[in-house]
Amino acid sequence: MKKRMVFLLTVLMFVISITGFAKSKELVIAVNANFISLDPHNLSDTLSGTASATMYEGLLKYENDMTLKPLLAESYNISKDGLTYTFKIRKGIKFSDGTALDAKAVKYNFDRVMDKKKNLRRRRNFLAVQKVEAIGADTVKIILKTPYSPMLNRVASLKIISPAALKKYGDQGIITHPVGTGPYVYDRWVQGDKLVIRRNNSYWGEKPKVDKVTFKPVIENGSRIAMLQTGEADFIYPMPTEQVRRIKGNKNIEIMTGFSTISRYVTLNTTKDVFKNKKVRQAINYAVNKKAYAQVVKSGYLVPLTSPVPEALEYHVDQTPYAFNLEKAKKLMKEAGYPNGFTTSIWGSNNTEDMKGMQFINQQLAQIGIKVEVMPMEEGTLANSIYSAQTPEEAKINMWYVNWSSFDIDGATKNLFHSHFIPPVSANTAYYMNSKVDKMIDGGAIETNSKKRAKIYADMQSTIWDDAPWIFLGSDQLVSAKRKTTKNVYVMPDGAINLEKADTSK
């Protein structure tokens, strides 16, 4: 009897050793800013979008090469007149709170994001929609006011939230109680310290290979690299470009690069006295050495912008560069009535690279007499400072060092240059208002003939480039870094981190 007990205990210990004490697979991702929101209908920064995309899904999704494919929808079709988009919803999918995804749930999300009273930040993407109808349990019709060529891109941008969770937690509560259909579920968010997500064991698709992912906001470049070197972090983005050469020799670390749809620029508030004059804005562009900027701030991992939209986007057209020319810049400043320059300020994020970029702009503009006060801010404070202004008169912003990304030319221009998209609606923080450009943006969106659409967008780029509401800096080459034990973590062309197939061998 005693021998039998010993045998059973031995078997039990063996079973426990291979099951109960199996090592949890975990990843730590270090990023360069704090998360602002987890409400996917009311955010505009790519980093918050990265986090929400781990827990939420849309009807369509982007592959890593920017192609669109159905996700929560199993199929879709578009009417011949371009006004009705019909989506067939996959059956059997549930939100992580156990409630079912169906056509009514999808309609509920569209209605929420289109609600004028709520005025959520993603509402701007659906202004062309007249109404959304749920047909039975698994069919949704989106009916437009007019044809709108980028509609599928906008549908892909809408993440579907559990209606039950929205009713339970409300518009504010959903920020810290995210409930979607995604491969990960929310664990906890300690603002400024970490955001933790866990594998959704009930996920309808291929389940994640890791049990837990912790995002760590680490704004200081050196600290982020130190975490990667010691193994405290498994993946960092962005990888500080000035450190790439030094880190390349580390046998435990791999550097990865990729093309991007990111435009990097400085908005010039065209409603402010000093920036109203086009000659001042053009002078500033001539005074900033873009090639030097690429080397000093991005260690060469940047292509100077040759248009308001980056080269990676369809319909991009090269413009005549604002080649570095101090004499021409000084001449334009004199003609504009500012021969001795003026004093202004620049806002931006408080991460290491953005502060370096702002200091570079400060030094460059000093050459034509412009004194720039550099004002770095924490991301939440910065967003509030910009988007709390309800009218151009209330706006305190002079210059903003920032970047923007989109998968299509409409998204890369409407939000940034259309007069209807100034804050608080969207990110036209140059307060650029040109009725001709408005018409071109609107016309390009509804034009279904590709040649005519190309002509409209070519004229639009030329007009914006000449008006110079930005300092046109460049388009990033994406640089990230990982421990070699980290597998299948990718940075998408828009700068979002894809964890769908993430794994680790550590």
Short mmCIF file of C-alpha atoms in Angstrom, two decimals:
data_model
loop_
_atom_site.label_atom_id
_atom_site.label_comp_id
_atom_site.label_asym_id
_atom_site.label_seq_id
_atom_site.Cartn_x
_atom_site.Cartn_y
_atom_site.Cartn_z
CA MET A 1 0.00 0.00 0.00
CA LYS A 2 2.82 2.34 0.95
CA LYS A 3 4.63 1.69 -2.35
CA ARG A 4 1.41 2.40 -4.25
CA MET A 5 0.98 5.76 -2.47
CA VAL A 6 4.56 6.73 -3.30
CA PHE A 7 3.97 5.82 -6.95
CA LEU A 8 0.77 7.90 -7.13
CA LEU A 9 2.45 10.89 -5.51
CA THR A 10 5.32 10.65 -7.98
CA VAL A 11 2.86 10.60 -10.91
CA LEU A 12 0.99 13.57 -9.41
CA MET A 13 4.18 15.60 -9.02
CA PHE A 14 5.10 14.86 -12.65
CA VAL A 15 1.70 15.99 -13.90
CA ILE A 16 1.94 19.20 -11.87
CA SER A 17 5.44 19.85 -13.19
CA ILE A 18 4.30 19.76 -16.82
CA THR A 19 0.96 21.55 -16.38
CA GLY A 20 0.44 23.57 -13.23
CA PHE A 21 3.89 25.15 -13.29
CA ALA A 22 4.16 25.68 -17.06
CA LYS A 23 5.95 28.99 -17.60
CA SER A 24 3.69 31.85 -18.61
CA LYS A 25 4.64 33.48 -21.91
CA GLU A 26 4.88 37.22 -21.38
CA LEU A 27 6.14 40.20 -23.38
CA VAL A 28 7.06 43.70 -22.33
CA ILE A 29 6.78 46.39 -25.02
CA ALA A 30 8.46 49.73 -24.25
CA VAL A 31 7.04 52.73 -26.10
CA ASN A 32 7.92 56.41 -26.10
CA ALA A 33 4.69 58.00 -24.83
CA ASN A 34 1.75 57.55 -22.51
CA PHE A 35 -1.54 56.13 -23.71
CA ILE A 36 -4.30 58.72 -23.90
CA SER A 37 -7.49 56.65 -24.27
CA LEU A 38 -8.78 53.11 -24.81
CA ASP A 39 -12.07 54.25 -26.34
CA PRO A 40 -11.44 53.41 -30.01
CA HIS A 41 -14.16 55.83 -31.13
CA ASN A 42 -12.59 58.78 -29.36
CA LEU A 43 -8.85 58.66 -29.90
CA SER A 44 -6.56 60.04 -32.57
CA ASP A 45 -3.05 59.02 -31.54
CA THR A 46 -1.47 55.92 -33.07
CA LEU A 47 -0.18 54.57 -29.76
CA SER A 48 -3.62 54.48 -28.15
CA GLY A 49 -4.84 52.91 -31.39
CA THR A 50 -2.22 50.17 -31.00
CA ALA A 51 -3.50 49.29 -27.54
CA SER A 52 -7.18 49.37 -28.45
CA ALA A 53 -6.56 47.23 -31.55
CA THR A 54 -5.37 44.36 -29.35
CA MET A 55 -8.82 44.20 -27.71
CA TYR A 56 -11.12 45.51 -30.42
CA GLU A 57 -11.72 44.52 -34.03
CA GLY A 58 -13.50 46.05 -37.01
CA LEU A 59 -15.47 44.68 -39.92
CA LEU A 60 -12.32 44.93 -42.03
CA LYS A 61 -8.62 44.89 -41.17
CA TYR A 62 -5.30 45.88 -42.72
CA GLU A 63 -2.63 43.31 -43.44
CA ASN A 64 0.99 44.29 -42.82
CA ASP A 65 1.34 45.30 -46.51
CA MET A 66 -1.64 47.73 -46.15
CA THR A 67 -4.12 45.58 -48.09
CA LEU A 68 -7.67 45.32 -46.71
CA LYS A 69 -9.40 42.04 -45.87
CA PRO A 70 -12.65 41.10 -44.10
CA LEU A 71 -12.43 40.43 -40.35
CA LEU A 72 -15.69 40.58 -38.38
CA ALA A 73 -17.40 40.77 -41.75
CA GLU A 74 -17.10 37.61 -43.80
CA SER A 75 -17.89 39.47 -47.04
CA TYR A 76 -19.13 42.78 -48.44
CA ASN A 77 -20.39 44.35 -51.65
CA ILE A 78 -20.84 47.89 -52.94
CA SER A 79 -23.83 49.01 -55.01
CA LYS A 80 -23.19 50.21 -58.58
CA ASP A 81 -24.04 53.81 -57.66
CA GLY A 82 -21.46 53.67 -54.83
CA LEU A 83 -24.02 54.65 -52.20
CA THR A 84 -24.73 51.39 -50.37
CA TYR A 85 -22.16 49.16 -48.68
CA THR A 86 -23.56 45.81 -47.51
CA PHE A 87 -21.61 43.73 -44.97
CA LYS A 88 -22.32 40.14 -43.98
CA ILE A 89 -21.32 39.63 -40.32
CA ARG A 90 -19.60 36.41 -39.24
CA LYS A 91 -21.77 34.19 -37.10
CA GLY A 92 -20.87 32.81 -33.69
CA ILE A 93 -18.56 35.61 -32.52
CA LYS A 94 -18.92 36.90 -28.97
CA PHE A 95 -17.52 39.91 -27.15
CA SER A 96 -15.29 39.15 -24.20
CA ASP A 97 -18.24 39.87 -21.86
CA GLY A 98 -20.09 36.93 -23.42
CA THR A 99 -22.63 38.94 -25.42
CA ALA A 100 -23.10 38.20 -29.10
CA LEU A 101 -21.78 40.18 -32.05
CA ASP A 102 -24.61 40.74 -34.52
CA ALA A 103 -25.89 43.32 -36.95
CA LYS A 104 -27.60 45.32 -34.20
CA ALA A 105 -24.34 45.55 -32.27
CA VAL A 106 -22.54 46.86 -35.36
CA LYS A 107 -25.27 49.41 -36.04
CA TYR A 108 -25.11 50.52 -32.38
CA ASN A 109 -21.41 51.31 -32.83
CA PHE A 110 -21.92 53.26 -36.04
CA ASP A 111 -24.76 55.23 -34.48
CA ARG A 112 -22.58 56.05 -31.47
CA VAL A 113 -19.60 57.29 -33.48
CA MET A 114 -21.86 59.30 -35.81
CA ASP A 115 -23.72 60.98 -32.92
CA LYS A 116 -23.25 64.73 -33.38
CA LYS A 117 -23.95 65.43 -29.70
CA LYS A 118 -21.21 63.08 -28.52
CA ASN A 119 -18.81 64.50 -31.15
CA LEU A 120 -16.28 61.69 -30.67
CA ARG A 121 -13.01 62.08 -32.53
CA ARG A 122 -13.73 59.29 -35.02
CA ARG A 123 -17.00 60.93 -36.05
CA ARG A 124 -15.08 62.88 -38.68
CA ASN A 125 -14.56 59.62 -40.62
CA PHE A 126 -18.26 59.03 -41.15
CA LEU A 127 -19.64 62.40 -42.21
CA ALA A 128 -20.54 60.91 -45.61
CA VAL A 129 -22.83 58.31 -44.01
CA GLN A 130 -26.57 59.00 -44.15
CA LYS A 131 -27.67 56.02 -42.05
CA VAL A 132 -26.83 52.46 -41.04
CA GLU A 133 -29.38 49.65 -41.11
CA ALA A 134 -29.36 46.22 -39.45
CA ILE A 135 -31.01 43.69 -41.75
CA GLY A 136 -31.76 40.57 -39.76
CA ALA A 137 -29.11 39.19 -37.46
CA ASP A 138 -26.10 39.19 -39.76
CA THR A 139 -26.40 41.93 -42.41
CA VAL A 140 -25.51 45.60 -42.10
CA LYS A 141 -26.12 48.25 -44.74
CA ILE A 142 -24.22 51.53 -44.71
CA ILE A 143 -26.00 54.10 -46.87
CA LEU A 144 -24.05 57.18 -47.96
CA LYS A 145 -25.21 60.70 -48.80
CA THR A 146 -22.84 60.77 -51.77
CA PRO A 147 -20.27 58.33 -53.19
CA TYR A 148 -17.15 58.32 -51.02
CA SER A 149 -14.10 56.51 -52.39
CA PRO A 150 -12.23 55.98 -49.06
CA MET A 151 -15.30 54.41 -47.35
CA LEU A 152 -13.78 50.95 -46.93
CA ASN A 153 -10.75 52.50 -45.21
CA ARG A 154 -13.08 54.33 -42.84
CA VAL A 155 -15.03 51.15 -42.09
CA ALA A 156 -11.74 49.41 -41.27
CA SER A 157 -10.95 52.19 -38.81
CA LEU A 158 -14.11 51.61 -36.74
CA LYS A 159 -13.59 49.12 -33.91
CA ILE A 160 -16.72 47.41 -32.57
CA ILE A 161 -17.42 47.77 -28.82
CA SER A 162 -19.82 45.57 -26.87
CA PRO A 163 -23.11 47.54 -26.69
CA ALA A 164 -23.81 45.90 -23.32
CA ALA A 165 -20.50 47.25 -21.99
CA LEU A 166 -21.20 50.71 -23.39
CA LYS A 167 -24.59 50.77 -21.67
CA LYS A 168 -23.08 49.46 -18.42
CA TYR A 169 -20.02 51.72 -18.19
CA GLY A 170 -21.01 54.75 -20.26
CA ASP A 171 -18.84 56.88 -22.54
CA GLN A 172 -16.28 57.67 -19.83
CA GLY A 173 -16.30 54.28 -18.11
CA ILE A 174 -15.62 52.38 -21.32
CA ILE A 175 -12.16 53.98 -21.45
CA THR A 176 -11.00 51.77 -18.58
CA HIS A 177 -13.42 48.87 -19.19
CA PRO A 178 -12.72 47.97 -22.81
CA VAL A 179 -14.82 45.05 -24.10
CA GLY A 180 -14.34 43.93 -27.68
CA THR A 181 -13.98 40.74 -29.72
CA GLY A 182 -10.19 40.97 -30.05
CA PRO A 183 -7.48 38.40 -29.29
CA TYR A 184 -6.55 40.12 -26.01
CA VAL A 185 -8.57 41.35 -23.03
CA TYR A 186 -7.94 44.21 -20.67
CA ASP A 187 -6.18 43.58 -17.37
CA ARG A 188 -5.21 46.95 -15.92
CA TRP A 189 -3.94 50.41 -16.83
CA VAL A 190 -1.83 52.45 -14.46
CA GLN A 191 -1.58 55.81 -16.21
CA GLY A 192 2.04 56.72 -16.88
CA ASP A 193 3.35 53.37 -15.68
CA LYS A 194 1.91 50.42 -17.59
CA LEU A 195 -0.97 48.96 -19.54
CA VAL A 196 -1.47 45.21 -19.21
CA ILE A 197 -3.49 42.97 -21.55
CA ARG A 198 -4.01 39.18 -21.41
CA ARG A 199 -4.83 36.48 -23.89
CA ASN A 200 -8.54 36.17 -24.69
CA ASN A 201 -9.01 32.44 -24.13
CA SER A 202 -12.43 32.62 -25.77
CA TYR A 203 -11.16 34.38 -28.89
CA TRP A 204 -13.01 33.26 -32.03
CA GLY A 205 -9.92 33.23 -34.27
CA GLU A 206 -6.39 31.92 -33.83
CA LYS A 207 -5.60 32.50 -30.17
CA PRO A 208 -2.54 34.53 -29.19
CA LYS A 209 0.61 32.59 -28.36
CA VAL A 210 1.52 34.78 -25.40
CA ASP A 211 -0.37 34.93 -22.12
CA LYS A 212 0.30 38.53 -21.20
CA VAL A 213 1.64 41.73 -22.76
CA THR A 214 2.71 44.74 -20.72
CA PHE A 215 3.15 48.10 -22.43
CA LYS A 216 5.59 50.39 -20.63
CA PRO A 217 5.64 54.09 -21.56
CA VAL A 218 9.32 55.11 -21.41
CA ILE A 219 9.79 58.52 -22.94
CA GLU A 220 13.57 58.72 -22.39
CA ASN A 221 15.50 57.05 -25.23
CA GLY A 222 18.41 55.80 -23.10
CA SER A 223 16.10 54.16 -20.57
CA ARG A 224 14.18 52.37 -23.32
CA ILE A 225 17.37 50.94 -24.81
CA ALA A 226 18.70 49.94 -21.38
CA MET A 227 15.49 47.97 -20.80
CA LEU A 228 16.01 46.14 -24.08
CA GLN A 229 19.64 45.38 -23.33
CA THR A 230 18.92 43.96 -19.88
CA GLY A 231 15.90 41.99 -21.04
CA GLU A 232 13.50 44.11 -19.02
CA ALA A 233 11.81 44.89 -22.35
CA ASP A 234 11.33 42.43 -25.21
CA PHE A 235 10.49 44.98 -27.91
CA ILE A 236 10.91 48.74 -28.16
CA TYR A 237 9.41 51.25 -30.56
CA PRO A 238 10.59 53.61 -31.69
CA MET A 239 14.21 52.50 -31.59
CA PRO A 240 16.24 55.71 -31.11
CA THR A 241 17.93 56.07 -34.48
CA GLU A 242 21.09 57.63 -33.05
CA GLN A 243 21.74 54.42 -31.12
CA VAL A 244 21.28 51.96 -34.01
CA ARG A 245 24.99 51.67 -34.86
CA ARG A 246 25.93 50.96 -31.25
CA ILE A 247 23.21 48.39 -30.65
CA LYS A 248 23.77 46.49 -33.91
CA GLY A 249 26.69 44.57 -32.38
CA ASN A 250 24.60 43.12 -29.57
CA LYS A 251 24.07 39.41 -30.27
CA ASN A 252 20.81 39.35 -28.30
CA ILE A 253 19.14 42.23 -30.14
CA GLU A 254 17.80 42.64 -33.65
CA ILE A 255 17.10 45.98 -35.34
CA MET A 256 14.18 46.12 -37.79
CA THR A 257 13.32 48.79 -40.35
CA GLY A 258 10.33 49.38 -42.60
CA PHE A 259 8.71 51.98 -44.83
CA SER A 260 6.02 54.23 -43.45
CA THR A 261 3.05 56.40 -44.35
CA ILE A 262 4.06 58.86 -41.63
CA SER A 263 4.44 62.56 -42.42
CA ARG A 264 6.60 64.48 -39.96
CA TYR A 265 6.02 68.25 -39.90
CA VAL A 266 5.49 71.42 -37.90
CA THR A 267 2.13 73.15 -38.20
CA LEU A 268 2.18 76.93 -38.49
CA ASN A 269 -1.03 78.45 -37.11
CA THR A 270 -2.09 80.47 -40.14
CA THR A 271 -4.56 82.54 -38.08
CA LYS A 272 -1.76 84.05 -35.98
CA ASP A 273 -0.43 87.41 -37.15
CA VAL A 274 3.11 86.27 -37.84
CA PHE A 275 2.03 83.19 -39.78
CA LYS A 276 -0.80 84.77 -41.79
CA ASN A 277 1.69 85.91 -44.40
CA LYS A 278 2.54 83.15 -46.89
CA LYS A 279 5.98 84.65 -47.42
CA VAL A 280 6.80 84.06 -43.74
CA ARG A 281 5.72 80.42 -43.99
CA GLN A 282 7.73 79.92 -47.17
CA ALA A 283 10.73 81.68 -45.63
CA ILE A 284 10.61 79.27 -42.68
CA ASN A 285 10.60 76.32 -45.06
CA TYR A 286 13.65 77.68 -46.88
CA ALA A 287 15.39 78.30 -43.55
CA VAL A 288 15.13 74.70 -42.31
CA ASN A 289 17.73 72.35 -43.74
CA LYS A 290 15.70 69.14 -44.24
CA LYS A 291 18.72 66.99 -45.06
CA ALA A 292 20.45 68.13 -41.87
CA TYR A 293 17.25 67.46 -39.96
CA ALA A 294 17.17 63.89 -41.31
CA GLN A 295 20.75 63.32 -40.10
CA VAL A 296 20.67 65.21 -36.79
CA VAL A 297 17.27 64.13 -35.49
CA LYS A 298 16.59 60.85 -37.33
CA SER A 299 20.18 59.65 -38.01
CA GLY A 300 19.31 59.41 -41.69
CA TYR A 301 16.20 57.26 -41.17
CA LEU A 302 13.94 59.79 -42.88
CA VAL A 303 13.13 60.85 -46.44
CA PRO A 304 12.51 64.61 -46.86
CA LEU A 305 8.89 65.35 -47.78
CA THR A 306 8.39 66.38 -51.41
CA SER A 307 4.63 66.82 -51.05
CA PRO A 308 2.09 67.31 -48.23
CA VAL A 309 1.58 63.51 -48.42
CA PRO A 310 4.31 60.85 -48.12
CA GLU A 311 5.63 58.96 -51.14
CA ALA A 312 4.15 55.65 -49.98
CA LEU A 313 0.58 56.80 -50.61
CA GLU A 314 -1.26 56.45 -53.93
CA TYR A 315 -1.67 59.72 -55.85
CA HIS A 316 1.47 61.25 -54.32
CA VAL A 317 3.08 63.81 -56.67
CA ASP A 318 6.55 65.31 -56.15
CA GLN A 319 6.68 69.09 -55.72
CA THR A 320 9.62 71.46 -56.17
CA PRO A 321 11.55 71.19 -52.87
CA TYR A 322 12.01 74.11 -50.51
CA ALA A 323 15.78 73.70 -50.84
CA PHE A 324 17.78 75.10 -47.91
CA ASN A 325 18.50 78.74 -48.84
CA LEU A 326 19.07 81.27 -46.05
CA GLU A 327 19.44 84.24 -48.38
CA LYS A 328 16.09 83.52 -50.00
CA ALA A 329 14.53 83.00 -46.56
CA LYS A 330 15.84 86.37 -45.29
CA LYS A 331 14.63 88.11 -48.46
CA LEU A 332 11.11 86.71 -48.00
CA MET A 333 11.11 87.70 -44.30
CA LYS A 334 12.04 91.25 -45.29
CA GLU A 335 9.33 91.38 -47.96
CA ALA A 336 6.81 90.10 -45.38
CA GLY A 337 7.70 92.93 -42.98
CA TYR A 338 9.78 90.91 -40.51
CA PRO A 339 13.41 91.70 -41.43
CA ASN A 340 14.48 91.16 -37.83
CA GLY A 341 12.28 88.14 -37.20
CA PHE A 342 9.88 87.71 -34.26
CA THR A 343 9.27 85.60 -31.16
CA THR A 344 7.01 82.56 -31.11
CA SER A 345 6.69 79.13 -29.49
CA ILE A 346 6.61 75.48 -30.53
CA TRP A 347 4.66 72.71 -28.77
CA GLY A 348 5.45 69.02 -28.89
CA SER A 349 5.69 65.80 -26.94
CA ASN A 350 8.22 65.53 -24.10
CA ASN A 351 9.90 62.38 -25.43
CA THR A 352 13.61 62.54 -26.21
CA GLU A 353 13.38 62.61 -29.98
CA ASP A 354 10.61 65.19 -30.22
CA MET A 355 12.47 67.52 -27.88
CA LYS A 356 15.56 67.10 -30.07
CA GLY A 357 13.45 67.90 -33.14
CA MET A 358 12.04 71.04 -31.55
CA GLN A 359 15.51 72.20 -30.54
CA PHE A 360 16.64 71.69 -34.14
CA ILE A 361 13.79 73.88 -35.42
CA ASN A 362 14.71 76.47 -32.78
CA GLN A 363 18.31 76.60 -34.02
CA GLN A 364 17.39 76.70 -37.68
CA LEU A 365 14.88 79.55 -37.36
CA ALA A 366 17.29 81.58 -35.23
CA GLN A 367 19.29 82.03 -38.44
CA ILE A 368 16.54 84.31 -39.80
CA GLY A 369 15.85 86.07 -36.52
CA ILE A 370 12.93 83.96 -35.29
CA LYS A 371 13.19 83.17 -31.58
CA VAL A 372 11.32 79.98 -30.74
CA GLU A 373 10.37 79.00 -27.19
CA VAL A 374 10.42 75.19 -26.99
CA MET A 375 7.48 73.88 -24.92
CA PRO A 376 7.50 70.07 -24.46
CA MET A 377 4.42 68.55 -22.82
CA GLU A 378 3.14 65.18 -21.63
CA GLU A 379 0.89 63.63 -24.32
CA GLY A 380 -2.41 64.04 -22.45
CA THR A 381 -1.68 67.64 -21.55
CA LEU A 382 -0.60 68.35 -25.12
CA ALA A 383 -3.76 66.86 -26.64
CA ASN A 384 -5.97 68.75 -24.20
CA SER A 385 -4.14 72.02 -24.90
CA ILE A 386 -4.72 71.60 -28.63
CA TYR A 387 -8.22 70.17 -28.83
CA SER A 388 -9.88 72.12 -26.02
CA ALA A 389 -9.96 75.22 -28.24
CA GLN A 390 -13.49 75.51 -29.65
CA THR A 391 -12.72 78.29 -32.15
CA PRO A 392 -9.62 79.56 -33.97
CA GLU A 393 -9.72 82.64 -31.72
CA GLU A 394 -9.37 80.45 -28.63
CA ALA A 395 -6.39 78.54 -30.03
CA LYS A 396 -3.13 79.30 -28.24
CA ILE A 397 -1.01 77.10 -30.43
CA ASN A 398 1.60 78.77 -32.65
CA MET A 399 3.64 75.83 -33.92
CA TRP A 400 3.24 72.09 -33.28
CA TYR A 401 6.01 69.54 -33.88
CA VAL A 402 4.05 66.43 -34.78
CA ASN A 403 3.47 63.58 -37.18
CA TRP A 404 0.44 61.96 -38.83
CA SER A 405 -0.16 58.74 -40.68
CA SER A 406 -2.92 57.36 -42.85
CA PHE A 407 -3.39 54.53 -45.32
CA ASP A 408 -4.98 56.71 -48.02
CA ILE A 409 -4.61 60.23 -49.41
CA ASP A 410 -8.04 61.37 -48.19
CA GLY A 411 -7.11 60.46 -44.61
CA ALA A 412 -3.72 62.12 -45.07
CA THR A 413 -5.20 65.44 -46.19
CA LYS A 414 -8.81 65.98 -45.09
CA ASN A 415 -8.06 65.85 -41.37
CA LEU A 416 -5.04 68.12 -41.77
CA PHE A 417 -5.96 70.70 -44.42
CA HIS A 418 -9.76 70.91 -44.76
CA SER A 419 -11.26 74.01 -43.12
CA HIS A 420 -14.06 71.93 -41.58
CA PHE A 421 -11.48 69.85 -39.72
CA ILE A 422 -9.85 72.44 -37.49
CA PRO A 423 -9.87 71.66 -33.73
CA PRO A 424 -11.84 70.46 -31.92
CA VAL A 425 -13.17 68.45 -34.91
CA SER A 426 -9.80 67.14 -36.06
CA ALA A 427 -6.11 67.86 -36.54
CA ASN A 428 -5.97 70.81 -38.93
CA THR A 429 -3.88 72.59 -36.32
CA ALA A 430 -2.44 74.93 -38.93
CA TYR A 431 -6.01 76.31 -39.05
CA TYR A 432 -5.47 76.24 -42.80
CA MET A 433 -8.56 77.49 -44.61
CA ASN A 434 -8.47 77.54 -48.41
CA SER A 435 -11.85 77.06 -50.12
CA LYS A 436 -10.17 75.77 -53.31
CA VAL A 437 -8.39 73.07 -51.34
CA ASP A 438 -11.63 72.19 -49.51
CA LYS A 439 -13.31 71.62 -52.89
CA MET A 440 -10.41 69.54 -54.15
CA ILE A 441 -10.41 67.35 -51.04
CA ASP A 442 -14.18 66.88 -51.25
CA GLY A 443 -14.04 66.33 -55.01
CA GLY A 444 -11.27 63.75 -54.81
CA ALA A 445 -13.21 61.74 -52.26
CA ILE A 446 -16.29 61.35 -54.47
CA GLU A 447 -14.53 61.01 -57.84
CA THR A 448 -14.65 57.39 -59.02
CA ASN A 449 -12.59 57.90 -62.22
CA SER A 450 -8.99 57.28 -61.16
CA LYS A 451 -7.44 59.60 -63.80
CA LYS A 452 -9.72 62.48 -62.82
CA ARG A 453 -9.08 61.73 -59.16
CA ALA A 454 -5.32 61.81 -59.75
CA LYS A 455 -5.60 65.22 -61.44
CA ILE A 456 -7.61 66.64 -58.52
CA TYR A 457 -5.10 65.34 -55.97
CA ALA A 458 -2.15 66.61 -58.01
CA ASP A 459 -3.62 70.15 -58.04
CA MET A 460 -4.41 69.89 -54.33
CA GLN A 461 -0.85 68.93 -53.40
CA SER A 462 0.57 71.74 -55.52
CA THR A 463 -1.70 74.35 -53.88
CA ILE A 464 -1.02 73.23 -50.31
CA TRP A 465 2.72 73.01 -50.98
CA ASP A 466 2.80 76.60 -52.27
CA ASP A 467 0.70 77.86 -49.34
CA ALA A 468 3.13 76.17 -46.90
CA PRO A 469 0.92 75.81 -43.79
CA TRP A 470 3.57 73.40 -42.44
CA ILE A 471 7.29 73.12 -42.21
CA PHE A 472 7.50 70.04 -44.45
CA LEU A 473 10.10 67.84 -42.72
CA GLY A 474 10.00 64.24 -43.88
CA SER A 475 8.56 60.76 -43.90
CA ASP A 476 9.97 58.28 -41.40
CA GLN A 477 11.73 55.05 -42.04
CA LEU A 478 10.39 52.98 -39.16
CA VAL A 479 13.00 51.59 -36.77
CA SER A 480 12.17 49.18 -33.97
CA ALA A 481 14.27 46.71 -31.96
CA LYS A 482 13.63 43.41 -30.19
CA ARG A 483 15.26 40.71 -28.15
CA LYS A 484 15.96 37.78 -30.48
CA THR A 485 13.65 35.68 -28.34
CA THR A 486 10.73 37.87 -29.44
CA LYS A 487 8.84 36.66 -32.50
CA ASN A 488 6.28 38.12 -34.90
CA VAL A 489 5.87 41.61 -33.45
CA TYR A 490 5.59 44.10 -36.31
CA VAL A 491 5.33 47.85 -36.75
CA MET A 492 2.77 48.66 -39.42
CA PRO A 493 3.46 51.43 -42.00
CA ASP A 494 1.34 53.85 -39.94
CA GLY A 495 3.45 53.23 -36.82
CA ALA A 496 0.98 50.93 -35.03
CA ILE A 497 2.41 47.81 -33.36
CA ASN A 498 0.84 44.52 -34.50
CA LEU A 499 0.77 41.83 -31.78
CA GLU A 500 -1.66 39.46 -33.49
CA LYS A 501 0.86 36.64 -33.88
CA ALA A 502 3.33 37.72 -31.18
CA ASP A 503 5.37 34.96 -29.54
CA THR A 504 8.46 34.47 -27.41
CA SER A 505 10.98 31.72 -26.87
CA LYS A 506 12.47 33.09 -23.66
#
